Amino acid sequence: MEFMAGRYGADQLSRFMLAVVIVCLVLNLFTRWRFPYVFSLVILGVCYYRMFSRNYAKRSEENRRYLEATQNIRGWFAKRKLRIEQSKDFHIYKCPSCGQKIRIPRGKGKICITCPKCRHEFEKKS
Ligand SMILES: [Zn+2]
């Protein structure tokens, strides 16, 4: 605890780097390439350097740039995750007329859906 006092610690960027290290080490188990091993050591070194760094401003700026650069990818995954979570309670139907996606709660039997965009009506089992 005392050792970490005043040090930057872990952030999203270091968690991502650790994930890369784990992938590299797994690759290293199953292949004979030297590269993943060396690469993972380098990443791990940078990761530790960042966590033990006392330069908050610079480290958080790096993390901010990482978050900015990966915004779209993370958004894509977050969207997929949300959809999977919602798929327990909702069905997503596409309007046969205009293609608008419509979220319908599950377990309501046969229902008549009115598209909010084009007012087209169609029947579906929910
Ligand atoms: Zn429609």
Coordinates of C-alpha atoms and ligand atoms in Angstrom, one line a residue:
M1 CA 0.0 0.0 0.0
E2 CA 2.7 2.5 1.1
F3 CA 4.7 1.6 -2.0
M4 CA 1.9 2.5 -4.3
A5 CA 1.2 5.8 -2.5
G6 CA 1.6 8.7 -4.9
R7 CA 2.0 6.4 -7.8
Y8 CA -0.3 6.4 -10.8
G9 CA -1.6 2.8 -10.5
A10 CA -3.7 0.9 -13.0
D11 CA -6.0 2.4 -15.6
Q12 CA -7.9 1.3 -18.7
L13 CA -4.7 1.4 -20.8
S14 CA -2.7 -0.8 -18.4
R15 CA -5.6 -3.3 -18.2
F16 CA -5.5 -3.4 -22.0
M17 CA -1.8 -3.9 -22.0
L18 CA -2.0 -6.7 -19.5
A19 CA -4.7 -8.4 -21.8
V20 CA -2.2 -8.1 -24.7
V21 CA 0.5 -9.7 -22.5
I22 CA -1.8 -12.6 -21.6
V23 CA -2.6 -13.1 -25.3
C24 CA 1.1 -13.1 -26.2
L25 CA 1.9 -15.6 -23.4
V26 CA -0.8 -17.9 -24.6
L27 CA 0.5 -17.6 -28.2
N28 CA 3.9 -18.3 -26.8
L29 CA 2.6 -21.6 -25.2
F30 CA 1.2 -22.9 -28.5
T31 CA 3.8 -21.6 -31.0
R32 CA 7.5 -21.6 -31.4
W33 CA 7.7 -17.9 -32.3
R34 CA 10.0 -15.8 -30.1
F35 CA 8.2 -12.6 -31.0
P36 CA 5.2 -12.9 -28.7
Y37 CA 7.4 -13.6 -25.7
V38 CA 9.7 -10.7 -26.3
F39 CA 6.8 -8.5 -27.1
S40 CA 4.9 -9.4 -24.0
L41 CA 8.0 -8.6 -21.8
V42 CA 8.3 -5.2 -23.4
I43 CA 4.6 -4.5 -22.9
L44 CA 4.8 -5.7 -19.3
G45 CA 7.8 -3.5 -18.7
V46 CA 6.0 -0.4 -20.0
C47 CA 2.9 -1.4 -18.1
Y48 CA 4.8 -1.6 -14.8
Y49 CA 6.6 1.6 -15.6
R50 CA 3.2 3.4 -16.0
M51 CA 1.7 1.9 -12.9
F52 CA 4.6 2.9 -10.7
S53 CA 5.0 6.3 -12.3
R54 CA 4.6 9.4 -10.3
N55 CA 3.8 11.5 -13.3
Y56 CA 0.0 11.6 -13.1
A57 CA -0.5 14.2 -15.8
K58 CA 1.4 12.4 -18.4
R59 CA 0.0 8.9 -17.6
S60 CA -3.6 10.1 -17.6
E61 CA -3.0 11.9 -20.9
E62 CA -1.8 8.6 -22.3
N63 CA -4.9 6.9 -21.0
R64 CA -7.1 9.6 -22.4
R65 CA -5.5 9.2 -25.8
Y66 CA -5.9 5.5 -25.6
L67 CA -9.6 5.8 -24.8
E68 CA -10.1 8.3 -27.6
A69 CA -8.3 6.1 -30.1
T70 CA -10.4 3.1 -29.2
Q71 CA -13.7 4.8 -28.7
N72 CA -15.3 3.4 -31.7
I73 CA -14.1 -0.2 -31.1
R74 CA -15.2 -0.1 -27.5
G75 CA -18.5 1.4 -28.5
W76 CA -19.0 -1.4 -30.9
F77 CA -18.4 -4.1 -28.2
A78 CA -20.6 -2.2 -25.7
K79 CA -23.4 -2.2 -28.2
R80 CA -23.1 -5.9 -28.8
K81 CA -22.9 -6.6 -25.1
L82 CA -26.0 -4.5 -24.5
R83 CA -27.9 -6.4 -27.3
I84 CA -27.0 -9.8 -25.8
E85 CA -28.1 -8.7 -22.4
Q86 CA -31.4 -7.3 -23.8
S87 CA -32.0 -10.4 -25.9
K88 CA -33.2 -12.2 -22.8
D89 CA -36.1 -9.8 -22.4
F90 CA -36.5 -8.3 -25.9
H91 CA -36.8 -9.4 -29.5
I92 CA -35.4 -7.1 -32.1
Y93 CA -37.6 -7.1 -35.3
K94 CA -36.9 -5.3 -38.5
C95 CA -39.8 -3.5 -40.1
P96 CA -40.5 -5.4 -43.4
S97 CA -41.3 -2.2 -45.1
C98 CA -38.6 0.3 -44.2
G99 CA -36.0 -1.8 -42.3
Q100 CA -36.3 0.1 -39.0
K101 CA -35.3 -2.0 -36.0
I102 CA -38.0 -2.3 -33.4
R103 CA -37.5 -3.7 -29.9
I104 CA -40.4 -5.8 -28.6
P105 CA -40.6 -7.3 -25.1
R106 CA -40.6 -11.1 -25.1
G107 CA -43.4 -13.5 -23.9
K108 CA -46.4 -11.5 -25.0
G109 CA -47.7 -14.0 -27.5
K110 CA -48.7 -13.0 -31.0
I111 CA -48.8 -9.2 -31.3
C112 CA -49.4 -6.6 -33.9
I113 CA -46.5 -4.2 -34.3
T114 CA -46.8 -0.8 -35.7
C115 CA -43.5 0.6 -37.1
P116 CA -42.8 3.9 -35.4
K117 CA -41.1 5.2 -38.5
C118 CA -43.4 4.4 -41.4
R119 CA -46.6 3.2 -39.6
H120 CA -46.5 -0.1 -41.4
E121 CA -48.3 -2.8 -39.3
F122 CA -47.2 -6.4 -39.1
E123 CA -47.8 -9.4 -36.8
K124 CA -45.0 -11.3 -34.9
K125 CA -44.8 -13.8 -32.1
S126 CA -42.9 -12.1 -29.2
Ligands
ZN1 ZN -41.2 0.8 -41.1

